[in-house]
Short mmCIF file of C-alpha atoms in Angstrom, two decimals:
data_model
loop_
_atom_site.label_atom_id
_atom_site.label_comp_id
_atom_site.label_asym_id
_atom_site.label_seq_id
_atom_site.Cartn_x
_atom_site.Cartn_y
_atom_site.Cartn_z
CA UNK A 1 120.05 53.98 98.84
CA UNK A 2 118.37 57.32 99.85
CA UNK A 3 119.61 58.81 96.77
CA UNK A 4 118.27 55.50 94.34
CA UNK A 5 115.01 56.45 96.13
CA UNK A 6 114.55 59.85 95.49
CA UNK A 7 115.49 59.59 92.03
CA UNK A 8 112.82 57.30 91.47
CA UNK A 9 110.78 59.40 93.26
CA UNK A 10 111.67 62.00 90.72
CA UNK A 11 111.16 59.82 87.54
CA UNK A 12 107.87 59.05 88.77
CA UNK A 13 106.94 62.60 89.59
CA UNK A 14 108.30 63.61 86.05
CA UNK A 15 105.83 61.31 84.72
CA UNK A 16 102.58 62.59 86.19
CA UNK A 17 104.18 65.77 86.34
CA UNK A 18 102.80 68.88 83.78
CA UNK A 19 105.57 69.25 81.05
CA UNK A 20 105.92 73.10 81.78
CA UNK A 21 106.47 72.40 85.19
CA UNK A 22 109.04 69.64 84.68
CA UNK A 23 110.75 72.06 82.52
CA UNK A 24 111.03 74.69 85.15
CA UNK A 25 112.14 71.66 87.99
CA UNK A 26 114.91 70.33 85.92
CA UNK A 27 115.63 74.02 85.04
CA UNK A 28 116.63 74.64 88.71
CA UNK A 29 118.14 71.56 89.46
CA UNK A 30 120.50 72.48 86.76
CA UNK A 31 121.06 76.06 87.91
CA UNK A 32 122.10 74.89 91.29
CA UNK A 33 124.49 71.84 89.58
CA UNK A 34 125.86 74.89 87.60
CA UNK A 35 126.98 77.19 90.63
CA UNK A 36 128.90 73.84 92.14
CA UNK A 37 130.86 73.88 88.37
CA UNK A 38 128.35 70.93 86.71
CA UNK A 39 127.56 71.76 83.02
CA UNK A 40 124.44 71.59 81.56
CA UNK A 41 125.84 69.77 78.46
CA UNK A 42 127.17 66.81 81.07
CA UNK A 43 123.71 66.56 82.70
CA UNK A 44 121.78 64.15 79.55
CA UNK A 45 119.81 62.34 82.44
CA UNK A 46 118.75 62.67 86.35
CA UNK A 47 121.91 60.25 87.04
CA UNK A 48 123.96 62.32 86.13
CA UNK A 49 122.61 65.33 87.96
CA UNK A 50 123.20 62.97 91.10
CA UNK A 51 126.62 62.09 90.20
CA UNK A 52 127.67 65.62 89.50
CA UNK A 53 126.42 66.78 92.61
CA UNK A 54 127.87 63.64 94.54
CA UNK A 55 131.48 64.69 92.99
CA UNK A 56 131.41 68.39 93.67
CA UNK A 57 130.50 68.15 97.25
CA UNK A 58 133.53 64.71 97.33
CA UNK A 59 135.74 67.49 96.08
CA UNK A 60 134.76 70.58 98.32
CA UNK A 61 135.79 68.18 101.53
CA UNK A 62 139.25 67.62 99.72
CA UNK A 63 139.41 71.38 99.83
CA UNK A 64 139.73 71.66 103.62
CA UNK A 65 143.17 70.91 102.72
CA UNK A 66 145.74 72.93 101.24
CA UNK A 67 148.06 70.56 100.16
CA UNK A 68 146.59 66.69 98.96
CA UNK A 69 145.85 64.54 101.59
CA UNK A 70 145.65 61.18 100.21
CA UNK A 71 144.36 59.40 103.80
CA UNK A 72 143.31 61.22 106.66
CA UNK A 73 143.38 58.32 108.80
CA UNK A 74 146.78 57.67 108.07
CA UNK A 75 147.40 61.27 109.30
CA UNK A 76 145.89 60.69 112.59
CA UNK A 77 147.86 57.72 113.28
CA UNK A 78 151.34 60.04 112.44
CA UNK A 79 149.74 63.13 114.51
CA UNK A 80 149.44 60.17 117.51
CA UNK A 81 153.02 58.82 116.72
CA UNK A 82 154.14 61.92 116.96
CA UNK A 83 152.47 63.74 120.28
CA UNK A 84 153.71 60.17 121.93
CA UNK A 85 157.09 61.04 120.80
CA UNK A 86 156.69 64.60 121.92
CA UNK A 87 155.84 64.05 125.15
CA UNK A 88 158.34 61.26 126.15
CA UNK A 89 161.42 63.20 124.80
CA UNK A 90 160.46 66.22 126.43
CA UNK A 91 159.39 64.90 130.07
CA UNK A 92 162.92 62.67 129.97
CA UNK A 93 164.45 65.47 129.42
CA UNK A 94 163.79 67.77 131.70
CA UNK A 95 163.11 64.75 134.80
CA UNK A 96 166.83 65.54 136.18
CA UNK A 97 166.19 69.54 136.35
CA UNK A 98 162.47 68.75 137.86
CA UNK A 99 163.56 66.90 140.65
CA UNK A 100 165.74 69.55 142.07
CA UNK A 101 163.74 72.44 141.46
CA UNK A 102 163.25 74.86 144.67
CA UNK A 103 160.85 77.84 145.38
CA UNK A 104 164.07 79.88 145.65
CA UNK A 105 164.05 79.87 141.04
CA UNK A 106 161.12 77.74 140.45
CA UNK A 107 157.18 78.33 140.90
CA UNK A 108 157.41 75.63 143.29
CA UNK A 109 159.13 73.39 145.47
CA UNK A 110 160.05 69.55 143.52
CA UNK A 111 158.00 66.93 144.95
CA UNK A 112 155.16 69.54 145.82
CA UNK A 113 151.31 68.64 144.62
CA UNK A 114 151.67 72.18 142.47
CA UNK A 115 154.67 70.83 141.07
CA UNK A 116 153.40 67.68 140.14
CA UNK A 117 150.13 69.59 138.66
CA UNK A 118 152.47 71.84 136.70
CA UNK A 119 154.74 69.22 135.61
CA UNK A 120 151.59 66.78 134.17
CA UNK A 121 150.31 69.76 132.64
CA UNK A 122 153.77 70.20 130.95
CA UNK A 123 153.21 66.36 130.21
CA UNK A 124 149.85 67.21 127.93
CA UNK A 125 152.12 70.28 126.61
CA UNK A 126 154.31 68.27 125.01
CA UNK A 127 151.71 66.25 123.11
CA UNK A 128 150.11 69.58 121.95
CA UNK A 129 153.20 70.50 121.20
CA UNK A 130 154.18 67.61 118.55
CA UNK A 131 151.04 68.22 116.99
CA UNK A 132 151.35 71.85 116.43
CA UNK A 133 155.25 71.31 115.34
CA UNK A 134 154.15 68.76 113.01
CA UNK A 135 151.17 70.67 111.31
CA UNK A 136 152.93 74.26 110.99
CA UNK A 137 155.84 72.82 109.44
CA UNK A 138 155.52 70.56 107.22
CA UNK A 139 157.58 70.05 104.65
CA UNK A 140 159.27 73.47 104.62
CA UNK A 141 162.82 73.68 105.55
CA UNK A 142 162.21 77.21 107.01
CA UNK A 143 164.26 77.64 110.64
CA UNK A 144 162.44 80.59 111.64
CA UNK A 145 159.47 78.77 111.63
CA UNK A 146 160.58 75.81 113.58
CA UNK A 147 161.83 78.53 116.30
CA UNK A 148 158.57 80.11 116.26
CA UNK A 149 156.50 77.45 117.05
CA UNK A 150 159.30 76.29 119.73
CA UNK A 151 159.46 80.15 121.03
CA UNK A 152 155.64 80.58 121.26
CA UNK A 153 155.42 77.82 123.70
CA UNK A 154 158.24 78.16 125.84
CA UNK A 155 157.11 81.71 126.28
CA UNK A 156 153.36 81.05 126.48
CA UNK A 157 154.50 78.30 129.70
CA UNK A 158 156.77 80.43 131.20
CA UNK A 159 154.69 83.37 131.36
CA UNK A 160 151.48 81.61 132.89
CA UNK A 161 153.29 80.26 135.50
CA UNK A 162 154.81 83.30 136.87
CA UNK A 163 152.96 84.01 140.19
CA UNK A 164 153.02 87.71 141.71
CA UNK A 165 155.00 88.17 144.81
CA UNK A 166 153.29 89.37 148.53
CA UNK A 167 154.58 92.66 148.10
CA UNK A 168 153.08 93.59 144.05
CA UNK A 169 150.36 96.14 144.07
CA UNK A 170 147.80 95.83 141.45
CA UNK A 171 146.39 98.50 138.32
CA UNK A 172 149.30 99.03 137.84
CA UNK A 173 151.22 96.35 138.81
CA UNK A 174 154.45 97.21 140.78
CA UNK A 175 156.59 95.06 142.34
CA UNK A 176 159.48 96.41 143.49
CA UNK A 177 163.32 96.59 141.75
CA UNK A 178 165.04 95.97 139.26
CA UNK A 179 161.94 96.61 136.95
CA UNK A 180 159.10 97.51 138.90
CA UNK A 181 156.51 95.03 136.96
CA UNK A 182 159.34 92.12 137.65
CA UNK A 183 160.92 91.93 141.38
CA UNK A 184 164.03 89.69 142.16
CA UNK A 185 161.87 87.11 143.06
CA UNK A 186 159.67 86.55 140.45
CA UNK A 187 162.53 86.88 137.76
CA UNK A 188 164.33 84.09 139.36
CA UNK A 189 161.30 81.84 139.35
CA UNK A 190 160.28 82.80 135.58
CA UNK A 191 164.05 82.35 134.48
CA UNK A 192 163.63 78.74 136.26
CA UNK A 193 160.47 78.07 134.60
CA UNK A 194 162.04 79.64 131.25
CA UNK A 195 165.12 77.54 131.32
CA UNK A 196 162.79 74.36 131.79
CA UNK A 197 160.53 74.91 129.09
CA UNK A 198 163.37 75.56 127.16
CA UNK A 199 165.12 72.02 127.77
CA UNK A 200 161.27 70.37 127.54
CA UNK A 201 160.17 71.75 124.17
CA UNK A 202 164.01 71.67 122.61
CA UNK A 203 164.06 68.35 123.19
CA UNK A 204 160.74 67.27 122.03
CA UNK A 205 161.35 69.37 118.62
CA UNK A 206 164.98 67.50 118.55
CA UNK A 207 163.06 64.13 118.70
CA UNK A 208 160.46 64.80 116.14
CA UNK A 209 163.30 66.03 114.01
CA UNK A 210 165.42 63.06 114.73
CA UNK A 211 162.14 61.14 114.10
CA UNK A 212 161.56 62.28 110.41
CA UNK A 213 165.10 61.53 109.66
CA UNK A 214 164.85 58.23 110.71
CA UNK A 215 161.61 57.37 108.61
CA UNK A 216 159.84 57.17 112.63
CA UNK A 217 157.27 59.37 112.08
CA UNK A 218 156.50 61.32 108.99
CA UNK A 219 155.93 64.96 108.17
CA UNK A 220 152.89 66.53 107.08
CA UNK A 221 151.30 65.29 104.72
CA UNK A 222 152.87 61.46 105.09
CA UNK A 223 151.83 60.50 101.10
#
């Protein structure tokens, strides 16, 4: 409606407009048009500066995509299919390690309220996870990049949740044996927190992979 408005609005200002300076107007209109890839020779009439326009700015918001995404809602709904899925199969999975964990290999002790923080956080993880899995791969067959994606977040957990023993000294950080930057200690709890992830994220990406198999959710893009 705005746009039926303001092309009357230009009609009538055409009309009581100078002919020189509707000449110049029309002049610019078309040199902006032409930048966005409208011709002159397809412009006869103000219409169809406004429907040249209206299609080159409909086809710069396709562009955000480098493939062709036929319905981005439909996309949402498989990006939400799949973080569920994500985060179920991964949080079943790893339940039986979880509930045994002790201080002695793990960050902290199982039943513990940092436990249960990490362990929700893992939760959200997960759903990040099956989003990130589904959007990086895609269609490719590529392993490497499947083990990437896994890698980068069973690495990126593991890491963060490492806590620095009593006895570490700071800038530098030291430790203590067998590595100076890594005590005993702290390589038992980050190889429990490692071996976790490991069983968490493996899962989830077995799931979505068992998923697009079975026609449950779909790869990227669905159409």
């Amino acid at each position: 409606a705005m746009m039926n408005a303001m092309a009357v609005v230009a009609c009538l200002a055409a009309m009581t407009m100078p002919a020189e300076a509707f000449v110049v107007t029309t002049s610019m209109k078309v040199g902006v048009l032409s930048k966005r890839g409208c011709s002159a020779r397809n412009l006869p009439a103000l219409s169809s500066l406004r429907l040249c326009a209206e299609g080159k700015e409909s086809e710069s918001a396709n562009n955000k995509w480098s493939v062709n995404v036929v319905d981005e809602n439909a996309e949402r709904i498989e990006s939400v299919k799949i973080a569920l899925l994500s985060s179920l199969a991964g949080s079943i999975a790893m339940a039986p390690l979880a509930v045994i964990e002790k201080s002695s290999f793990y960050p902290s002790e199982a039943f513990s309220a940092q436990w249960e923080l990490a362990h929700d956080g893992l939760a959200i993880m997960l759903a990040l996870f099956g989003l990130v899995y589904r959007y990086a791969v895609r269609t490719d067959g590529n392993p490497q990049l499947k083990q990437g994606v896994l890698g980068a977040f069973v690495i990126t957990r593991a890491w963060s949740m490492l806590q620095a023993s009593e006895t570490c000294s700071a800038l530098p950080l030291s430790c203590g044996a067998p590595l100076s930057y890594f005590n005993w200690e702290m390589i038992l709890q980050g190889s429990g927190a490692a071996v976790e992830s490991v069983l968490a994220f493996g899962a989830a990406a077995a799931a979505i992979e068992i998923g697009f198999a079975q026609g449950w959710v779909k790869k990227f893009p669905s159409s």
